[in-house]
PDB file of C-alpha atoms and ligand atoms in Angstrom:
ATOM      1  CA  MET A  82      75.294 -40.153  -9.857  1.00 27.00           C
ATOM      2  CA  VAL A  83      76.811 -43.348 -11.115  1.00 32.00           C
ATOM      3  CA  LEU A  84      79.026 -41.933 -13.848  1.00 34.00           C
ATOM      4  CA  THR A  85      81.197 -40.145 -11.297  1.00 30.00           C
ATOM      5  CA  ALA A  86      81.725 -43.301  -9.291  1.00 29.00           C
ATOM      6  CA  VAL A  87      82.686 -45.664 -12.022  1.00 30.00           C
ATOM      7  CA  THR A  88      86.437 -45.278 -11.961  1.00 29.00           C
ATOM      8  CA  SER A  89      86.650 -46.079  -8.258  1.00 30.00           C
ATOM      9  CA  LYS A  90      89.464 -48.545  -7.677  1.00 32.00           C
ATOM     10  CA  SER A  91      88.124 -49.525  -4.292  1.00 33.00           C
ATOM     11  CA  ASP A  92      85.477 -51.823  -5.794  1.00 33.00           C
ATOM     12  CA  THR A  93      87.388 -54.994  -5.142  1.00 33.00           C
ATOM     13  CA  ALA A  94      85.026 -57.018  -2.956  1.00 33.00           C
ATOM     14  CA  VAL A  95      83.883 -59.379  -5.640  1.00 36.00           C
ATOM     15  CA  SER A  96      80.714 -61.401  -5.471  1.00 41.00           C
ATOM     16  CA  LEU A  97      80.420 -64.372  -7.780  1.00 48.00           C
ATOM     17  CA  THR A  98      76.650 -64.303  -7.691  1.00 57.00           C
ATOM     18  CA  THR A  99      75.099 -65.723 -10.821  1.00 69.00           C
ATOM     19  CA  PRO A 100      72.339 -63.562 -12.328  1.00 76.00           C
ATOM     20  CA  ARG A 101      68.941 -65.141 -11.828  1.00 77.00           C
ATOM     21  CA  PRO A 102      66.433 -65.808 -14.628  1.00 79.00           C
ATOM     22  CA  THR A 103      63.071 -64.061 -14.415  1.00 81.00           C
ATOM     23  CA  TRP A 104      59.843 -64.658 -16.319  1.00 81.00           C
ATOM     24  CA  ARG A 105      61.049 -61.935 -18.711  1.00 79.00           C
ATOM     25  CA  THR A 106      64.197 -63.917 -19.501  1.00 80.00           C
ATOM     26  CA  HIS A 107      62.059 -66.941 -20.367  1.00 80.00           C
ATOM     27  CA  VAL A 108      59.799 -64.857 -22.607  1.00 80.00           C
ATOM     28  CA  VAL A 109      62.788 -63.330 -24.433  1.00 77.00           C
ATOM     29  CA  SER A 110      64.388 -66.784 -24.876  1.00 77.00           C
ATOM     30  CA  TRP A 111      61.149 -68.193 -26.222  1.00 79.00           C
ATOM     31  CA  VAL A 112      60.429 -65.309 -28.595  1.00 80.00           C
ATOM     32  CA  PHE A 113      63.924 -65.153 -30.047  1.00 76.00           C
ATOM     33  CA  GLY A 114      64.190 -68.938 -30.218  1.00 74.00           C
ATOM     34  CA  ARG A 115      60.908 -69.550 -32.043  1.00 76.00           C
ATOM     35  CA  VAL A 116      59.742 -66.465 -33.880  1.00 84.00           C
ATOM     36  CA  LYS A 117      61.416 -66.250 -37.264  1.00 89.00           C
ATOM     37  CA  TYR A 118      61.095 -62.463 -37.568  1.00 90.00           C
ATOM     38  CA  ALA A 119      62.680 -61.901 -34.142  1.00 89.00           C
ATOM     39  CA  ASP A 120      65.503 -64.287 -35.044  1.00 91.00           C
ATOM     40  CA  THR A 121      66.100 -62.439 -38.326  1.00 94.00           C
ATOM     41  CA  ILE A 122      66.388 -59.105 -36.522  1.00 93.00           C
ATOM     42  CA  LEU A 123      68.861 -60.471 -33.960  1.00 94.00           C
ATOM     43  CA  ASN A 124      70.867 -62.239 -36.636  1.00 95.00           C
ATOM     44  CA  ARG A 125      71.192 -59.081 -38.744  1.00 97.00           C
ATOM     45  CA  ARG A 126      72.095 -57.025 -35.681  1.00 97.00           C
ATOM     46  CA  ALA A 127      74.786 -59.558 -34.703  1.00 98.00           C
ATOM     47  CA  ALA A 128      76.237 -59.614 -38.231  1.00 98.00           C
ATOM     48  CA  ASP A 129      76.272 -55.817 -38.285  1.00 98.00           C
ATOM     49  CA  LEU A 130      78.037 -55.519 -34.908  1.00 98.00           C
ATOM     50  CA  VAL A 131      80.694 -58.059 -35.924  1.00 98.00           C
ATOM     51  CA  LYS A 132      81.194 -56.248 -39.240  1.00 98.00           C
ATOM     52  CA  LYS A 133      81.425 -52.794 -37.640  1.00 98.00           C
ATOM     53  CA  LEU A 134      84.465 -54.001 -35.672  1.00 98.00           C
ATOM     54  CA  ASP A 135      85.876 -55.737 -38.775  1.00 98.00           C
ATOM     55  CA  ILE A 136      86.356 -58.818 -36.632  1.00 98.00           C
ATOM     56  CA  ALA A 137      86.955 -61.236 -39.533  1.00 98.00           C
ATOM     57  CA  LYS A 138      90.225 -59.485 -40.321  1.00 98.00           C
ATOM     58  CA  HIS A 139      91.518 -60.130 -36.783  1.00 98.00           C
ATOM     59  CA  LEU A 140      90.687 -63.843 -36.411  1.00 98.00           C
ATOM     60  CA  GLN A 141      93.408 -66.454 -36.521  1.00 96.00           C
ATOM     61  CA  ARG A 142      93.704 -69.946 -37.952  1.00 97.00           C
ATOM     62  CA  ASP A 143      92.846 -72.609 -35.316  1.00 97.00           C
ATOM     63  CA  GLY A 144      91.919 -69.848 -32.862  1.00 98.00           C
ATOM     64  CA  LEU A 145      89.756 -70.322 -29.789  1.00 98.00           C
ATOM     65  CA  TYR A 146      87.193 -67.529 -29.339  1.00 98.00           C
ATOM     66  CA  VAL A 147      84.974 -67.005 -26.319  1.00 98.00           C
ATOM     67  CA  ASP A 148      81.746 -65.000 -26.411  1.00 98.00           C
ATOM     68  CA  ILE A 149      80.822 -63.851 -22.894  1.00 98.00           C
ATOM     69  CA  GLY A 150      77.141 -63.212 -22.125  1.00 97.00           C
ATOM     70  CA  ALA A 151      76.107 -65.004 -25.296  1.00 97.00           C
ATOM     71  CA  GLY A 152      72.385 -64.505 -24.595  1.00 94.00           C
ATOM     72  CA  THR A 153      70.427 -65.951 -27.522  1.00 94.00           C
ATOM     73  CA  GLY A 154      73.693 -67.006 -29.192  1.00 96.00           C
ATOM     74  CA  HIS A 155      73.404 -64.816 -32.279  1.00 96.00           C
ATOM     75  CA  ILE A 156      76.715 -63.011 -31.629  1.00 98.00           C
ATOM     76  CA  SER A 157      78.568 -66.309 -31.028  1.00 98.00           C
ATOM     77  CA  VAL A 158      77.232 -67.643 -34.323  1.00 97.00           C
ATOM     78  CA  GLN A 159      78.272 -64.519 -36.218  1.00 97.00           C
ATOM     79  CA  MET A 160      81.738 -64.803 -34.652  1.00 98.00           C
ATOM     80  CA  ALA A 161      81.842 -68.340 -36.055  1.00 97.00           C
ATOM     81  CA  ARG A 162      80.738 -67.096 -39.463  1.00 96.00           C
ATOM     82  CA  ALA A 163      83.492 -64.475 -39.385  1.00 97.00           C
ATOM     83  CA  ALA A 164      85.961 -67.309 -38.717  1.00 97.00           C
ATOM     84  CA  TYR A 165      84.710 -69.450 -41.614  1.00 95.00           C
ATOM     85  CA  GLY A 166      87.436 -71.661 -43.064  1.00 95.00           C
ATOM     86  CA  LEU A 167      89.931 -70.933 -40.278  1.00 96.00           C
ATOM     87  CA  GLY A 168      89.531 -74.158 -38.304  1.00 96.00           C
ATOM     88  CA  ALA A 169      88.640 -72.039 -35.282  1.00 97.00           C
ATOM     89  CA  ARG A 170      86.276 -72.793 -32.363  1.00 97.00           C
ATOM     90  CA  VAL A 171      83.773 -70.574 -30.570  1.00 98.00           C
ATOM     91  CA  ILE A 172      82.479 -71.031 -27.032  1.00 98.00           C
ATOM     92  CA  GLY A 173      79.433 -69.025 -25.978  1.00 98.00           C
ATOM     93  CA  VAL A 174      79.288 -68.530 -22.190  1.00 98.00           C
ATOM     94  CA  GLU A 175      75.941 -67.500 -20.743  1.00 96.00           C
ATOM     95  CA  PRO A 176      74.545 -67.682 -17.193  1.00 95.00           C
ATOM     96  CA  ILE A 177      70.797 -67.782 -17.713  1.00 92.00           C
ATOM     97  CA  MET A 178      69.526 -67.776 -21.292  1.00 90.00           C
ATOM     98  CA  LYS A 179      69.359 -70.756 -23.593  1.00 89.00           C
ATOM     99  CA  PRO A 180      70.721 -70.256 -27.101  1.00 92.00           C
ATOM    100  CA  ALA A 181      67.916 -69.738 -29.610  1.00 91.00           C
ATOM    101  CA  LYS A 182      67.090 -72.843 -31.650  1.00 89.00           C
ATOM    102  CA  ARG A 183      67.369 -70.953 -34.910  1.00 90.00           C
ATOM    103  CA  ALA A 184      70.803 -69.597 -33.947  1.00 92.00           C
ATOM    104  CA  VAL A 185      72.004 -73.092 -33.067  1.00 92.00           C
ATOM    105  CA  ALA A 186      70.699 -74.414 -36.398  1.00 92.00           C
ATOM    106  CA  ARG A 187      72.456 -71.567 -38.220  1.00 92.00           C
ATOM    107  CA  ALA A 188      75.704 -72.459 -36.446  1.00 91.00           C
ATOM    108  CA  LYS A 189      75.386 -76.047 -37.684  1.00 90.00           C
ATOM    109  CA  HIS A 190      74.481 -75.322 -41.281  1.00 89.00           C
ATOM    110  CA  ARG A 191      76.066 -71.983 -42.188  1.00 88.00           C
ATOM    111  CA  THR A 192      79.575 -72.261 -40.801  1.00 89.00           C
ATOM    112  CA  ASP A 193      82.283 -74.898 -40.489  1.00 92.00           C
ATOM    113  CA  VAL A 194      83.332 -73.512 -37.099  1.00 93.00           C
ATOM    114  CA  PRO A 195      81.989 -75.488 -34.108  1.00 95.00           C
ATOM    115  CA  VAL A 196      80.041 -73.352 -31.621  1.00 97.00           C
ATOM    116  CA  HIS A 197      79.577 -74.716 -28.101  1.00 97.00           C
ATOM    117  CA  PHE A 198      77.289 -73.039 -25.611  1.00 96.00           C
ATOM    118  CA  VAL A 199      78.096 -73.476 -21.940  1.00 96.00           C
ATOM    119  CA  LYS A 200      76.490 -72.159 -18.800  1.00 95.00           C
ATOM    120  CA  GLY A 201      78.789 -69.801 -16.931  1.00 96.00           C
ATOM    121  CA  ILE A 202      79.526 -66.291 -15.758  1.00 96.00           C
ATOM    122  CA  GLY A 203      82.054 -63.806 -17.047  1.00 97.00           C
ATOM    123  CA  ASN A 204      83.689 -63.446 -13.656  1.00 95.00           C
ATOM    124  CA  ARG A 205      84.474 -67.170 -13.490  1.00 95.00           C
ATOM    125  CA  LEU A 206      85.101 -68.410 -16.998  1.00 96.00           C
ATOM    126  CA  PRO A 207      85.309 -72.160 -17.595  1.00 94.00           C
ATOM    127  CA  LEU A 208      88.723 -71.947 -19.283  1.00 97.00           C
ATOM    128  CA  PRO A 209      92.338 -72.445 -18.190  1.00 97.00           C
ATOM    129  CA  ASP A 210      94.759 -69.498 -18.093  1.00 96.00           C
ATOM    130  CA  HIS A 211      95.977 -68.024 -21.379  1.00 97.00           C
ATOM    131  CA  THR A 212      94.068 -70.327 -23.720  1.00 97.00           C
ATOM    132  CA  ALA A 213      91.811 -67.980 -25.697  1.00 98.00           C
ATOM    133  CA  ASP A 214      92.910 -66.157 -28.838  1.00 98.00           C
ATOM    134  CA  GLY A 215      90.002 -63.762 -28.497  1.00 98.00           C
ATOM    135  CA  VAL A 216      87.067 -62.797 -26.316  1.00 98.00           C
ATOM    136  CA  SER A 217      83.918 -60.998 -27.410  1.00 98.00           C
ATOM    137  CA  ILE A 218      81.609 -59.315 -24.922  1.00 98.00           C
ATOM    138  CA  PHE A 219      78.769 -57.361 -26.492  1.00 98.00           C
ATOM    139  CA  PHE A 220      76.372 -55.263 -24.410  1.00 97.00           C
ATOM    140  CA  VAL A 221      76.955 -57.375 -21.298  1.00 98.00           C
ATOM    141  CA  LEU A 222      79.159 -55.358 -18.951  1.00 98.00           C
ATOM    142  CA  HIS A 223      76.589 -52.651 -18.207  1.00 97.00           C
ATOM    143  CA  HIS A 224      74.322 -55.338 -16.727  1.00 95.00           C
ATOM    144  CA  ILE A 225      76.999 -56.260 -14.184  1.00 96.00           C
ATOM    145  CA  PRO A 226      77.627 -54.255 -10.972  1.00 96.00           C
ATOM    146  CA  TYR A 227      80.771 -52.116 -11.123  1.00 96.00           C
ATOM    147  CA  ASP A 228      82.810 -54.232  -8.697  1.00 94.00           C
ATOM    148  CA  ILE A 229      82.007 -57.428 -10.609  1.00 96.00           C
ATOM    149  CA  GLN A 230      82.762 -55.733 -13.948  1.00 97.00           C
ATOM    150  CA  LEU A 231      86.361 -55.426 -12.736  1.00 97.00           C
ATOM    151  CA  ALA A 232      86.388 -59.138 -11.890  1.00 96.00           C
ATOM    152  CA  VAL A 233      85.148 -59.889 -15.410  1.00 98.00           C
ATOM    153  CA  VAL A 234      87.924 -57.763 -16.909  1.00 98.00           C
ATOM    154  CA  ARG A 235      90.468 -59.641 -14.775  1.00 97.00           C
ATOM    155  CA  GLU A 236      88.992 -62.974 -15.942  1.00 97.00           C
ATOM    156  CA  ILE A 237      89.243 -61.868 -19.554  1.00 98.00           C
ATOM    157  CA  THR A 238      92.930 -61.056 -19.120  1.00 97.00           C
ATOM    158  CA  ARG A 239      93.429 -64.387 -17.321  1.00 97.00           C
ATOM    159  CA  VAL A 240      92.003 -66.507 -20.142  1.00 97.00           C
ATOM    160  CA  LEU A 241      93.447 -64.475 -23.033  1.00 97.00           C
ATOM    161  CA  LYS A 242      96.798 -65.491 -24.421  1.00 97.00           C
ATOM    162  CA  PRO A 243      99.375 -62.685 -24.336  1.00 96.00           C
ATOM    163  CA  GLY A 244      98.566 -60.660 -27.450  1.00 96.00           C
ATOM    164  CA  GLY A 245      95.034 -62.138 -27.503  1.00 98.00           C
ATOM    165  CA  LEU A 246      92.192 -59.903 -28.656  1.00 98.00           C
ATOM    166  CA  LEU A 247      89.126 -58.468 -27.000  1.00 98.00           C
ATOM    167  CA  PHE A 248      86.083 -57.359 -28.998  1.00 98.00           C
ATOM    168  CA  ILE A 249      83.664 -55.234 -27.046  1.00 98.00           C
ATOM    169  CA  TRP A 250      80.460 -53.276 -27.616  1.00 98.00           C
ATOM    170  CA  GLU A 251      78.940 -51.221 -24.846  1.00 98.00           C
ATOM    171  CA  ASP A 252      76.282 -48.602 -24.228  1.00 98.00           C
ATOM    172  CA  THR A 253      78.396 -45.564 -23.399  1.00 98.00           C
ATOM    173  CA  PRO A 254      76.470 -42.516 -22.145  1.00 98.00           C
ATOM    174  CA  GLU A 255      78.617 -39.471 -21.493  1.00 97.00           C
ATOM    175  CA  ASN A 256      76.451 -37.494 -19.091  1.00 96.00           C
ATOM    176  CA  GLU A 257      73.452 -37.881 -16.791  1.00 96.00           C
ATOM    177  CA  ARG A 258      70.843 -37.124 -19.465  1.00 96.00           C
ATOM    178  CA  GLU A 259      72.320 -39.706 -21.792  1.00 97.00           C
ATOM    179  CA  TYR A 260      72.567 -42.170 -18.906  1.00 96.00           C
ATOM    180  CA  ALA A 261      68.837 -41.825 -18.251  1.00 95.00           C
ATOM    181  CA  ALA A 262      67.915 -42.026 -21.963  1.00 95.00           C
ATOM    182  CA  THR A 263      70.095 -45.108 -22.432  1.00 96.00           C
ATOM    183  CA  GLU A 264      68.524 -46.800 -19.438  1.00 96.00           C
ATOM    184  CA  VAL A 265      64.990 -46.186 -20.740  1.00 93.00           C
ATOM    185  CA  ARG A 266      65.901 -47.636 -24.127  1.00 93.00           C
ATOM    186  CA  ASP A 267      67.741 -50.593 -22.608  1.00 92.00           C
ATOM    187  CA  ARG A 268      64.759 -51.524 -20.454  1.00 91.00           C
ATOM    188  CA  ARG A 269      62.410 -51.281 -23.416  1.00 88.00           C
ATOM    189  CA  LEU A 270      64.562 -53.320 -25.808  1.00 87.00           C
ATOM    190  CA  ASN A 271      65.383 -56.057 -23.309  1.00 83.00           C
ATOM    191  CA  PHE A 272      61.894 -56.342 -21.785  1.00 82.00           C
ATOM    192  CA  GLU A 273      63.379 -55.350 -18.419  1.00 85.00           C
ATOM    193  CA  SER A 274      61.503 -54.186 -15.360  1.00 84.00           C
ATOM    194  CA  ARG A 275      61.539 -50.489 -14.491  1.00 86.00           C
ATOM    195  CA  SER A 276      63.793 -51.159 -11.543  1.00 87.00           C
ATOM    196  CA  GLU A 277      66.421 -53.125 -13.495  1.00 88.00           C
ATOM    197  CA  PRO A 278      69.781 -51.503 -12.639  1.00 92.00           C
ATOM    198  CA  HIS A 279      72.478 -50.642 -15.190  1.00 96.00           C
ATOM    199  CA  TYR A 280      76.126 -49.853 -14.691  1.00 97.00           C
ATOM    200  CA  TYR A 281      77.280 -47.790 -17.660  1.00 98.00           C
ATOM    201  CA  ARG A 282      80.661 -46.220 -18.271  1.00 98.00           C
ATOM    202  CA  SER A 283      81.589 -43.799 -21.023  1.00 98.00           C
ATOM    203  CA  GLY A 284      83.872 -44.999 -23.834  1.00 98.00           C
ATOM    204  CA  ASP A 285      86.867 -43.209 -22.301  1.00 98.00           C
ATOM    205  CA  GLN A 286      86.163 -44.677 -18.874  1.00 98.00           C
ATOM    206  CA  TRP A 287      86.213 -48.170 -20.409  1.00 98.00           C
ATOM    207  CA  LEU A 288      89.561 -47.399 -22.017  1.00 98.00           C
ATOM    208  CA  THR A 289      90.943 -46.415 -18.611  1.00 98.00           C
ATOM    209  CA  VAL A 290      89.655 -49.621 -16.995  1.00 98.00           C
ATOM    210  CA  PHE A 291      91.172 -51.799 -19.703  1.00 97.00           C
ATOM    211  CA  ALA A 292      94.466 -49.894 -19.731  1.00 97.00           C
ATOM    212  CA  GLU A 293      94.723 -50.524 -15.961  1.00 96.00           C
ATOM    213  CA  HIS A 294      94.379 -54.227 -16.729  1.00 96.00           C
ATOM    214  CA  GLY A 295      97.027 -54.317 -19.457  1.00 96.00           C
ATOM    215  CA  VAL A 296      94.653 -54.236 -22.415  1.00 97.00           C
ATOM    216  CA  GLU A 297      95.419 -51.687 -25.128  1.00 97.00           C
ATOM    217  CA  MET A 298      93.149 -50.322 -27.840  1.00 98.00           C
ATOM    218  CA  ILE A 299      93.648 -51.241 -31.492  1.00 98.00           C
ATOM    219  CA  SER A 300      90.552 -49.527 -32.910  1.00 98.00           C
ATOM    220  CA  ARG A 301      87.413 -47.776 -31.753  1.00 98.00           C
ATOM    221  CA  SER A 302      83.968 -47.692 -33.411  1.00 98.00           C
ATOM    222  CA  TYR A 303      80.866 -45.754 -32.591  1.00 97.00           C
ATOM    223  CA  PHE A 304      77.202 -45.422 -33.484  1.00 97.00           C
ATOM    224  CA  GLU A 305      74.079 -43.858 -32.032  1.00 96.00           C
ATOM    225  CA  SER A 306      70.838 -45.829 -31.984  1.00 93.00           C
ATOM    226  CA  CYS A 307      68.991 -42.597 -31.095  1.00 89.00           C
ATOM    227  CA  PRO A 308      70.637 -39.360 -32.201  1.00 88.00           C
ATOM    228  CA  ALA A 309      70.152 -36.344 -29.959  1.00 90.00           C
ATOM    229  CA  THR A 310      67.180 -34.044 -30.564  1.00 91.00           C
ATOM    230  CA  PRO A 311      66.369 -30.813 -28.667  1.00 90.00           C
ATOM    231  CA  SER A 312      64.168 -32.810 -26.299  1.00 89.00           C
ATOM    232  CA  ARG A 313      66.029 -36.122 -26.146  1.00 90.00           C
ATOM    233  CA  ALA A 314      69.602 -37.144 -25.339  1.00 95.00           C
ATOM    234  CA  ALA A 315      71.613 -39.389 -27.655  1.00 94.00           C
ATOM    235  CA  VAL A 316      71.949 -43.118 -26.990  1.00 97.00           C
ATOM    236  CA  ARG A 317      75.595 -43.888 -27.764  1.00 97.00           C
ATOM    237  CA  HIS A 318      77.308 -47.212 -28.352  1.00 98.00           C
ATOM    238  CA  THR A 319      81.062 -47.693 -28.504  1.00 98.00           C
ATOM    239  CA  GLY A 320      82.946 -50.693 -29.833  1.00 98.00           C
ATOM    240  CA  PHE A 321      86.590 -51.548 -29.282  1.00 98.00           C
ATOM    241  CA  VAL A 322      89.055 -53.998 -30.678  1.00 98.00           C
ATOM    242  CA  MET A 323      91.717 -54.394 -27.991  1.00 98.00           C
ATOM    243  CA  ARG A 324      94.823 -56.424 -27.352  1.00 98.00           C
ATOM    244  CA  ARG A 325      96.050 -57.975 -24.127  1.00 97.00           C
ATOM    245  CA  GLN A 326      99.581 -56.720 -23.765  1.00 92.00           C
ATOM    246  CA  THR A 327     102.328 -59.312 -23.739  1.00 87.00           C
ATOM    247  CA  ASN A 328     103.770 -57.826 -20.559  1.00 74.00           C
ATOM    248  CA  ASN A 329     100.592 -57.369 -18.603  1.00 66.00           C
ATOM    249  CA  PRO A 330     101.141 -54.546 -16.063  1.00 58.00           C
ATOM    250  CA  ALA A 331      98.331 -55.971 -13.923  1.00 57.00           C
ATOM    251  CA  GLY A 332     100.576 -59.019 -13.468  1.00 54.00           C
ATOM    252  CA  ILE A 333      97.795 -61.440 -14.398  1.00 59.00           C
TER     253      ILE A 333
HETATM  254  C1  LIG B 164      71.743 -57.531 -23.368  1.00 55.67           C
HETATM  255  S1  LIG B 164      72.170 -59.204 -23.294  1.00 55.67           S
HETATM  256  C2  LIG B 164      73.381 -59.281 -24.610  1.00 55.67           C
HETATM  257  C3  LIG B 164      73.441 -60.641 -25.232  1.00 55.67           C
HETATM  258  C4  LIG B 164      74.389 -60.741 -26.437  1.00 55.67           C
HETATM  259  N1  LIG B 164      75.770 -60.492 -26.054  1.00 55.67           N
HETATM  260  C5  LIG B 164      73.956 -59.822 -27.529  1.00 55.67           C
HETATM  261  O1  LIG B 164      74.547 -58.740 -27.702  1.00 55.67           O
HETATM  262  O2  LIG B 164      72.987 -60.155 -28.220  1.00 55.67           O
HETATM  263  C6  LIG B 164      73.191 -59.324 -21.835  1.00 55.67           C
HETATM  264  C7  LIG B 164      73.570 -60.761 -21.502  1.00 55.67           C
HETATM  265  O3  LIG B 164      74.552 -60.746 -20.449  1.00 55.67           O
HETATM  266  C8  LIG B 164      74.316 -61.858 -19.637  1.00 55.67           C
HETATM  267  N2  LIG B 164      74.977 -61.660 -18.326  1.00 55.67           N
HETATM  268  C9  LIG B 164      74.546 -60.951 -17.255  1.00 55.67           C
HETATM  269  N3  LIG B 164      75.426 -61.040 -16.239  1.00 55.67           N
HETATM  270  C10 LIG B 164      76.451 -61.809 -16.691  1.00 55.67           C
HETATM  271  C11 LIG B 164      77.683 -62.282 -16.110  1.00 55.67           C
HETATM  272  N4  LIG B 164      78.030 -61.972 -14.846  1.00 55.67           N
HETATM  273  N5  LIG B 164      78.488 -63.049 -16.860  1.00 55.67           N
HETATM  274  C12 LIG B 164      78.156 -63.352 -18.149  1.00 55.67           C
HETATM  275  N6  LIG B 164      77.009 -62.951 -18.741  1.00 55.67           N
HETATM  276  C13 LIG B 164      76.176 -62.192 -18.024  1.00 55.67           C
HETATM  277  C14 LIG B 164      72.795 -61.917 -19.542  1.00 55.67           C
HETATM  278  O4  LIG B 164      72.340 -63.170 -19.107  1.00 55.67           O
HETATM  279  C15 LIG B 164      72.398 -61.595 -20.979  1.00 55.67           C
HETATM  280  O5  LIG B 164      72.264 -62.741 -21.750  1.00 55.67           O
END
C-alpha cells in the first residue's frame, strides 16, 4: 500500500521525464479555455484556495512568485490578484497544458501584476538559485511519482530565497479507504483514465518531507470536498503556508 512507502528516503534516483499530454489534456485545456461556465468555476475555486491560505497577507512588494503546475493558469492569476498593487511578478510553470484564454485575459485586465506562463517541470525550474520570494504548488505533487516529488521539493528550496514562502494544497488521504476514495474523485474531476496513478501523502507526511528539506510550517488549513458517510470515506485536502529556513539543514 502506497501510504506506508511514502516516507522512504531511498527514493533518490530522479528521472526528469516530462509528463506527456494525452487527448484528455487537450480536451480539458479546450473546455476550460473556451467555455465560460467552466472558466467561472475554476476561477472561483482558485480565488477560494488562495483566500483559504490568506496568501495576500504574506506577499511582498516587488516579490517574484512562481506557480508550479499552473495547469489552466487560474491559480497563477489569482496569485497575481492577491499581489495587486505590490509591483510583484508571477511566473506560471507548466509542462503540458496551455493557460486558458480567459485566464490570460483576466490576468491582463484585472490585475497590475504581470503573469508569464512558461513551459517547464517542477523538478527543473527555469530560475536561478534563491530568486523567488514565494512558490505556490496546488494539487500537483500527488501527480508526480514519489522519487520525483522529492526532486521537486529540492528544486523549490533551491529557487526560494532564504525565508521565502511556499504555498501548497494537496489531497491528503489518511488511510487506505480515503486513498481509494480520493483517487476515484481525482480521476473523475480531472477527466483521467482509470489507470492514472496518484502518489498521495497525508498532511503529516508532507510536513515531515518539508521539514527534512529545511521548510517549516507557518499555518495549516484543511477542508473536505466529500465528508465521510457510513458508506464512503472522506476526501481530505490540506493546505500549508511554509517558510524556507534561513539556515537550510538540507544544505541546499
Ligand atoms: C490537477 S492539475 C492542477 C493545476 C493547478 N495547479 C490547479 O490547481 O488548478 C495538476 C497539474 O500538474 C502538472 N504537472 C504534472 N507533473 C508535473 C511536474 N513534474 N512539474 C510541474 N507540473 C506538473 C500537470 O500538467 C497539471 O497541469
